[in-house]
Short mmCIF file of C-alpha atoms in Angstrom, two decimals:
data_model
loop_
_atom_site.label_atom_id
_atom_site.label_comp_id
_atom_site.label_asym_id
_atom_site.label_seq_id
_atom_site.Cartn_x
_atom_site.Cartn_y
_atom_site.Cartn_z
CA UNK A 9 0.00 0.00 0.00
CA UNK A 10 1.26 3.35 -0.61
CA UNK A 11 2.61 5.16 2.39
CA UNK A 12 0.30 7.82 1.98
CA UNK A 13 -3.27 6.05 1.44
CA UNK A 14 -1.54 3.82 4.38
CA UNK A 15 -1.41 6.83 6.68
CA UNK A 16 0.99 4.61 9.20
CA UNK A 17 3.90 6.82 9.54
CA UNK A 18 5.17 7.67 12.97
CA UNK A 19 7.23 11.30 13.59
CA UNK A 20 11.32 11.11 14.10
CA UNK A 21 12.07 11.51 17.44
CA UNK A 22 14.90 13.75 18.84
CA UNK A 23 17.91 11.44 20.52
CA UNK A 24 20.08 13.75 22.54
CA UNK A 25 19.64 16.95 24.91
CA UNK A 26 22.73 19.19 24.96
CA UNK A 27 23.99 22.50 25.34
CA UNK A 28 24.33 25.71 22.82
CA UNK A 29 26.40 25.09 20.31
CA UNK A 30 27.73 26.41 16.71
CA UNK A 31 28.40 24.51 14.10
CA UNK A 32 28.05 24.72 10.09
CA UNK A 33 26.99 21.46 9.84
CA UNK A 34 23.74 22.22 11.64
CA UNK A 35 20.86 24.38 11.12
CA UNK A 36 18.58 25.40 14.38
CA UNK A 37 14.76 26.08 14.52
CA UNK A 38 12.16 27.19 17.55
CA UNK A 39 11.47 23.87 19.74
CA UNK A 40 7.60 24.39 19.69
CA UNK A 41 5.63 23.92 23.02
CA UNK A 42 2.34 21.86 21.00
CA UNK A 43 1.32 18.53 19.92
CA UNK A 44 3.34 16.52 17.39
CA UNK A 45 1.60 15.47 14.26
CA UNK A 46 1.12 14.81 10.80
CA UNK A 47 -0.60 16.30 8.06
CA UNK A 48 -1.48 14.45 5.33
CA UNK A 49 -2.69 16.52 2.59
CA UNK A 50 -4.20 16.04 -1.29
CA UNK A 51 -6.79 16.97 -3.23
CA UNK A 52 -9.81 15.27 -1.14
CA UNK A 53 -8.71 17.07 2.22
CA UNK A 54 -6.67 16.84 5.33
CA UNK A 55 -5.47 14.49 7.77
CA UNK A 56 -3.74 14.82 10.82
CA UNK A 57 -2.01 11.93 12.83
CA UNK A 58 -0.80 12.23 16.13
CA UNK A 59 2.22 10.60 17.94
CA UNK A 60 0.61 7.24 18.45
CA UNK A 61 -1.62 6.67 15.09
CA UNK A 62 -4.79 8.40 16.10
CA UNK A 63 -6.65 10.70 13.38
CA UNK A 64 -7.41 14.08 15.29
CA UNK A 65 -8.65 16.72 12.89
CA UNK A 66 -12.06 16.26 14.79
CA UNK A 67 -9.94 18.11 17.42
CA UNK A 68 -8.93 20.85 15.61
CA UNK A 69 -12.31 21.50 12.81
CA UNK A 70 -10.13 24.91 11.90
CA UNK A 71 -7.38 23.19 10.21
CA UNK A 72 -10.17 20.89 7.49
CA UNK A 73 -8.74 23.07 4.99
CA UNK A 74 -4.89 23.05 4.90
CA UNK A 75 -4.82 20.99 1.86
CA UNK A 76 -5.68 23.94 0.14
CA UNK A 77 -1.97 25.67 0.84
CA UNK A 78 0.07 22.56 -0.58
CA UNK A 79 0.52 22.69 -4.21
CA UNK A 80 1.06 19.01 -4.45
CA UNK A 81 -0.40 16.09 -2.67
CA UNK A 82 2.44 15.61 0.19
CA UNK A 83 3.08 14.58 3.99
CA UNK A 84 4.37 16.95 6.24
CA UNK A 85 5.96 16.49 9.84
CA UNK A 86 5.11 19.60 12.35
CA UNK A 87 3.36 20.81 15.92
CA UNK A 88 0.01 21.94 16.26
CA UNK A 89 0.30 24.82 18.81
CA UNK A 90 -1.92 27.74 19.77
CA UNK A 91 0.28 30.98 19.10
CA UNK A 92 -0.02 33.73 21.92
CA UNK A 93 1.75 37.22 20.79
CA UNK A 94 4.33 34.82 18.82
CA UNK A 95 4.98 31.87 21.83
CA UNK A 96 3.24 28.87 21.98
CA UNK A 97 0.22 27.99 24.77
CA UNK A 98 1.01 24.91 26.10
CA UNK A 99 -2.12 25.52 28.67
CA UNK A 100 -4.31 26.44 25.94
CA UNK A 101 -3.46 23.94 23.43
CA UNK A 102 -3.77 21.44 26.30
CA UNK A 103 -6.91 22.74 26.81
CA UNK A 104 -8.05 22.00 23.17
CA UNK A 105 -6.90 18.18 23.24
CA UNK A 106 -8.52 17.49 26.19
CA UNK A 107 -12.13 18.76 25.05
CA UNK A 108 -14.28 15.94 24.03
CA UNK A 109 -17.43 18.06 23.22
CA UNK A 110 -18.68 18.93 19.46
CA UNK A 111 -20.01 22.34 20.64
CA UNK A 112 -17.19 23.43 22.51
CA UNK A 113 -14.95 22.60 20.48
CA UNK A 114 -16.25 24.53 17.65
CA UNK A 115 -16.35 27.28 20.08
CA UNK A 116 -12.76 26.83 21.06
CA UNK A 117 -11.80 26.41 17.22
CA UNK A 118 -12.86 30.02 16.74
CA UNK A 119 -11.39 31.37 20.37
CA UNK A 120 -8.58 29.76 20.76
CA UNK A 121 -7.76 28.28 17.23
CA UNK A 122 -4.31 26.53 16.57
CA UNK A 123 -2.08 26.86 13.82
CA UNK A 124 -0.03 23.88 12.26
CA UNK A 125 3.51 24.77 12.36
CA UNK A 126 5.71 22.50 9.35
CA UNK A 127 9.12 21.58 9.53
CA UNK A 128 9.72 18.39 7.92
CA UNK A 129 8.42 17.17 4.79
CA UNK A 130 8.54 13.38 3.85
CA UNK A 131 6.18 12.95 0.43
CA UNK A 132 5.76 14.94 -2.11
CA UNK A 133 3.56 13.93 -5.07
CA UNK A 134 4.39 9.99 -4.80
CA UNK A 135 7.94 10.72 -4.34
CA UNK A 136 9.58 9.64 -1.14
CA UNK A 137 11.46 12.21 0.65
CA UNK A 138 12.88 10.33 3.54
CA UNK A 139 15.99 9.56 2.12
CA UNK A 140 16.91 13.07 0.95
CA UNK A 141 19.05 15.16 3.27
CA UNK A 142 17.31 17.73 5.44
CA UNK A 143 18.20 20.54 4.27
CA UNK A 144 16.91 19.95 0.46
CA UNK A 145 13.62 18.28 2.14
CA UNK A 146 13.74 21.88 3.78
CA UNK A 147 13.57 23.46 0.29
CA UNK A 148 11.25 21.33 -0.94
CA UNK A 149 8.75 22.39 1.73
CA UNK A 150 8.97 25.61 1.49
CA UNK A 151 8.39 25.64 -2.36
CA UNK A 152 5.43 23.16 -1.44
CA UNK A 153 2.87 25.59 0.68
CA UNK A 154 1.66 28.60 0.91
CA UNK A 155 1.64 29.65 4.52
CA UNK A 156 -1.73 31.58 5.98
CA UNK A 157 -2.65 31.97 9.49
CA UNK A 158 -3.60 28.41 9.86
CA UNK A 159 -0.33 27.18 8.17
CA UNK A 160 3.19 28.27 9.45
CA UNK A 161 6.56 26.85 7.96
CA UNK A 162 9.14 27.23 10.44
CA UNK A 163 12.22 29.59 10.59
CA UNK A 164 15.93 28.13 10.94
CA UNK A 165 19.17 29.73 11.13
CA UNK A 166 22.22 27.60 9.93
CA UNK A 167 25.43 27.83 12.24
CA UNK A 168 24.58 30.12 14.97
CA UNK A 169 23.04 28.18 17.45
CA UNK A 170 24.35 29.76 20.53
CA UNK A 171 23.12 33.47 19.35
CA UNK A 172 19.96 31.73 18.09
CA UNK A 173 19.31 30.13 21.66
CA UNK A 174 20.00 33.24 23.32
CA UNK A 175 17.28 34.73 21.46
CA UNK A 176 14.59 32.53 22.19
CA UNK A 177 15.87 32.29 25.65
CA UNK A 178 15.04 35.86 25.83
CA UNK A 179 11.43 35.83 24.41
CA UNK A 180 10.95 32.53 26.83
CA UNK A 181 10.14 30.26 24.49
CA UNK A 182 10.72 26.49 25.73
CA UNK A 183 14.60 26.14 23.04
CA UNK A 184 16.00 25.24 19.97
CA UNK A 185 16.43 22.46 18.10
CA UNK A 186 20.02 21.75 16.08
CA UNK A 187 19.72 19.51 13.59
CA UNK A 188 22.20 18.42 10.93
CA UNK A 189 21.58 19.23 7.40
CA UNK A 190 22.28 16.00 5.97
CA UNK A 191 20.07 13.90 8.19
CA UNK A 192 17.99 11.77 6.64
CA UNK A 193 14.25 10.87 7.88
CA UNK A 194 13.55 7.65 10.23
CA UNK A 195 9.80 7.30 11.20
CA UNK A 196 9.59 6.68 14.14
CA UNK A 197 12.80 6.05 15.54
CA UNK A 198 15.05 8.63 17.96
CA UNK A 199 17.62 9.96 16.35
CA UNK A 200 21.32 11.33 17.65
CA UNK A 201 21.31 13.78 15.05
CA UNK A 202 18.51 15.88 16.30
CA UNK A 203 19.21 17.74 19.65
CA UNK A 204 16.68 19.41 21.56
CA UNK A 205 18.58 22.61 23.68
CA UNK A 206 16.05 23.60 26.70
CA UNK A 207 15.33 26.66 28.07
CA UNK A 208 16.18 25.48 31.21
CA UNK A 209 15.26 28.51 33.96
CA UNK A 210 15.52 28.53 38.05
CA UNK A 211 13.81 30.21 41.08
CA UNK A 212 13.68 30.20 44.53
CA UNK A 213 10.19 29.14 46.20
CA UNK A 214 8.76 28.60 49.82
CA UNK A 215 8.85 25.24 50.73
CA UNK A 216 4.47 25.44 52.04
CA UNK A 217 3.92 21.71 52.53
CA UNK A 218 4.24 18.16 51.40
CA UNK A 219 2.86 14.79 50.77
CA UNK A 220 4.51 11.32 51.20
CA UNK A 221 3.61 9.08 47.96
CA UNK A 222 4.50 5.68 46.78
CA UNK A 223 8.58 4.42 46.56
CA UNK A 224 9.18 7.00 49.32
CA UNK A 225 8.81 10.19 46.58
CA UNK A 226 7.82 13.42 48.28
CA UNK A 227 6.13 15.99 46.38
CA UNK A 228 6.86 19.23 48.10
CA UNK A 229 3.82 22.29 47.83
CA UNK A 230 5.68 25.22 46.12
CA UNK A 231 4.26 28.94 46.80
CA UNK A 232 6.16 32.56 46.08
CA UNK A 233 5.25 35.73 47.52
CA UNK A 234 2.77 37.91 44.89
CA UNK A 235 3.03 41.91 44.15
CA UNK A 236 0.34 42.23 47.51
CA UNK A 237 2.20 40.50 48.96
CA UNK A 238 0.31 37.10 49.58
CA UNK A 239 1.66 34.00 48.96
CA UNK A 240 0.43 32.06 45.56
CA UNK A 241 0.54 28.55 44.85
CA UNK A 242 2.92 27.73 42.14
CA UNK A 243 2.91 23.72 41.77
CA UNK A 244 5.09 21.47 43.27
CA UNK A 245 8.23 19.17 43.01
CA UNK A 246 9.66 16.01 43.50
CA UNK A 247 12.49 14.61 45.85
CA UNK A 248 13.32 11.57 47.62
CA UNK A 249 12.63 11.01 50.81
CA UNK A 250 15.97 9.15 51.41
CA UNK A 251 17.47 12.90 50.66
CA UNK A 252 18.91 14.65 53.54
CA UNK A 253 16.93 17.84 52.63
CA UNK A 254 13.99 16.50 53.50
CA UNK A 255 14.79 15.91 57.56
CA UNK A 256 14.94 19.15 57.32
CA UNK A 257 11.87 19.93 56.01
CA UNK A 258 9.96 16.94 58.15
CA UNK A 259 11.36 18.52 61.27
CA UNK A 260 9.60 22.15 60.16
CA UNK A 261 6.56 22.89 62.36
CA UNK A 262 3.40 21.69 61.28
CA UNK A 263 0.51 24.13 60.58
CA UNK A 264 -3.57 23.22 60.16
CA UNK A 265 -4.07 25.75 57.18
CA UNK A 266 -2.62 26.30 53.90
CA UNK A 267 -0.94 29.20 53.62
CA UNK A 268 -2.69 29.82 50.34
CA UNK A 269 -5.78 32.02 49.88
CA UNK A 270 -6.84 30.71 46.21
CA UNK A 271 -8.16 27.44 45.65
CA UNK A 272 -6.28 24.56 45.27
CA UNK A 273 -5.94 22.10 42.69
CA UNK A 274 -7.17 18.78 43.30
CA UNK A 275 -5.12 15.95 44.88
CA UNK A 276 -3.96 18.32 48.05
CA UNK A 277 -6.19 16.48 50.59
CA UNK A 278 -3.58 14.90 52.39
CA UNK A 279 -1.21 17.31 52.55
CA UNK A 280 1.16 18.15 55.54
CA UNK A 281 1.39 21.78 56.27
CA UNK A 282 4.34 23.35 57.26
CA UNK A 283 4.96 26.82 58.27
CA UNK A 284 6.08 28.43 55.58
CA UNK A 285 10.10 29.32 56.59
CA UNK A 286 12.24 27.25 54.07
CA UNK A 287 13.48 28.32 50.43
CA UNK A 288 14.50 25.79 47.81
CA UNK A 289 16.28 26.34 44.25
CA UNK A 290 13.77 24.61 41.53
CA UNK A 291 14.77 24.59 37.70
CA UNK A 292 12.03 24.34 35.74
CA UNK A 293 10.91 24.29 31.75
CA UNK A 294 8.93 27.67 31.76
CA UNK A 295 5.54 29.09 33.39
CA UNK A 296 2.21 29.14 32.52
CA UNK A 297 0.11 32.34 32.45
CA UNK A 298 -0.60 32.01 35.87
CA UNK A 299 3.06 32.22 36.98
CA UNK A 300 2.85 28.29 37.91
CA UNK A 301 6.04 26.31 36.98
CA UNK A 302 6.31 23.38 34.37
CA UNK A 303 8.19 20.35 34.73
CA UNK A 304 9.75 21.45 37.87
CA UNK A 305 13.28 20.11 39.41
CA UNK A 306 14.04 20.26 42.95
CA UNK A 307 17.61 21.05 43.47
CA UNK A 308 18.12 21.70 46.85
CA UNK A 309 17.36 24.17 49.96
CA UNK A 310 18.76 27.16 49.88
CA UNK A 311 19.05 27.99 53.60
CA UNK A 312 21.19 31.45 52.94
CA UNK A 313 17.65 32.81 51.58
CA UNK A 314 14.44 34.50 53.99
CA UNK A 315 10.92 33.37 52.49
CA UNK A 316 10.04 36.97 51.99
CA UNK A 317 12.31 36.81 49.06
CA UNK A 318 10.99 33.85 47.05
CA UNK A 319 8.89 36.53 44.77
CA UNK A 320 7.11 35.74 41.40
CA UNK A 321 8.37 37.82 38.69
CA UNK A 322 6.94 40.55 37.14
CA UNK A 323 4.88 38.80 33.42
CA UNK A 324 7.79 38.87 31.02
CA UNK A 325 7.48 41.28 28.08
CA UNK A 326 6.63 39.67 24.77
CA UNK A 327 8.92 42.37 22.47
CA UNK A 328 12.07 42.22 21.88
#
């Protein structure tokens, strides 16, 4: 069967995390904060594929049409994200996959619509791309669509991947992606010559609680001290409970109330309170709009530091 009526294809994966680098045998593009998939596209419409096989363009009823930018039938590799002033939602895009319901989705398809970003092409009109080097599969794309607000082909810079980090490390967007130009395409396999670069950021927070879970993990409560000077809930972290940090933290005094006036999400039942006099470094991916923390790191107390100055930042700007 042919691989595109077969619609069986599974995405590359990236093999290797590393640090900024420069080379000429790379190019670098925006690591997008969405949800892998991709599009097939012809003459009779779209479809999109996700990760594990599933057809999802019920998901995302604003993106029927993309067939209509391609020139050529073809298969693309790319991210659905929802853009916000140039960065990607991860909360509102998460939003999107998990709604189930026909109405609001339709609603959500006109409020908070997503955009399919390309970066990899692997068919174009019956011709197999896979085994053509990446950066002529890059040219090929490009020369394929015609980009519109629904359809995005993304950026990349070739050799400056330190400058190029920097820059989205400045607009906070999640990091970059080096790739080498002569790659070729492996569905569905991890690959050592893609290398995701994080935006890898830090912060001190209060240490407000924790809870004892299974294979003696701690999650520790998380909070930082807002502009009125309350102090906000701003998710929590992991560390073992083998870890001499947390005697320290089991020996705090314990307290009846949370120290937080907003509501809580769910799962804090059986937390144990502790008054809220500790400060621990935690590295984390980036936050959401609410100043919470994704994918958060414990790395350790940081007893040289008063509570008081665990503050959330002011938002960051989105120019320049």
């Amino acid at each position: 069967m042919d691989v595109f009526e077969g619609k069986a294809l599974r995405p590359m994966l990236i093999g290797k995390e590393g640090r900024p680098f420069d080379s000429g045998d790379y190019l670098y593009e925006l690591k997008f904060d969405g949800e892998r998939c991709l599009a097939y596209l012809d003459g009779s419409g779209t479809t999109l594929v996700n990760r594990q096989g599933g057809k999802v363009l019920q998901k995302v009823p604003e993106l029927a049409s993309l067939h209509r930018q391609a020139s050529q039938k073809c298969i693309l590799d790319g991210e659905l994200v929802v853009a916000e002033s140039g960065i990607s939602g991860f909360e509102q895009m998460k939003q999107r996959w998990l709604t189930s319901n026909k109405a609001k989705i339709e609603i959500l398809s006109k409020k908070v619509p997503v955009t399919f970003i390309a970066f990899d092409i692997l068919y174009l009109q019956n011709d197999m791309l896979m085994d053509r080097e990446l950066l002529e599969r890059k040219i090929l794309l490009e020369k394929a669509l015609v980009e519109n607000e629904r359809l995005s082909v993304s950026k990349y810079i070739e050799k400056r991947g330190t400058e190029f980090f920097e820059l989205a490390s400045r607009k906070g967007l999640e990091g970059i992606v080096g790739k080498k130009m002569d790659s070729k395409y492996y569905p569905g396999r991890r690959t050592a010559n893609w290398i995701k670069i994080k935006n890898i950021q830090d912060d001190d927070f209060v240490v407000c609680g924790y809870l004892k879970k299974l294979n003696h993990i701690i999650s520790l409560v998380l909070g930082q001290y807002g502009p009125t000077g309350r102090l906000l809930y701003m998710g929590r972290a992991t560390l073992r409970e083998s870890q001499e940090d947390f005697s320290v933290i089991e020996g705090q005094k314990r307290t009846e109330r949370q120290p937080f006036e907003e509501k809580l999400p769910d799962g804090m039942r059986n937390i144990v309170w502790i008054e809220p006099r500790l400060v621990c470094r935690v590295e984390f991916l980036n936050r959401t709009p609410g100043g919470g923390i994704r994918q958060p790191v414990y790395k350790g107390l940081r007893l040289d530091k008063k509570p008081r100055e665990a503050v959330l930042p002011a938002p960051r700007s989105s120019r320049g």
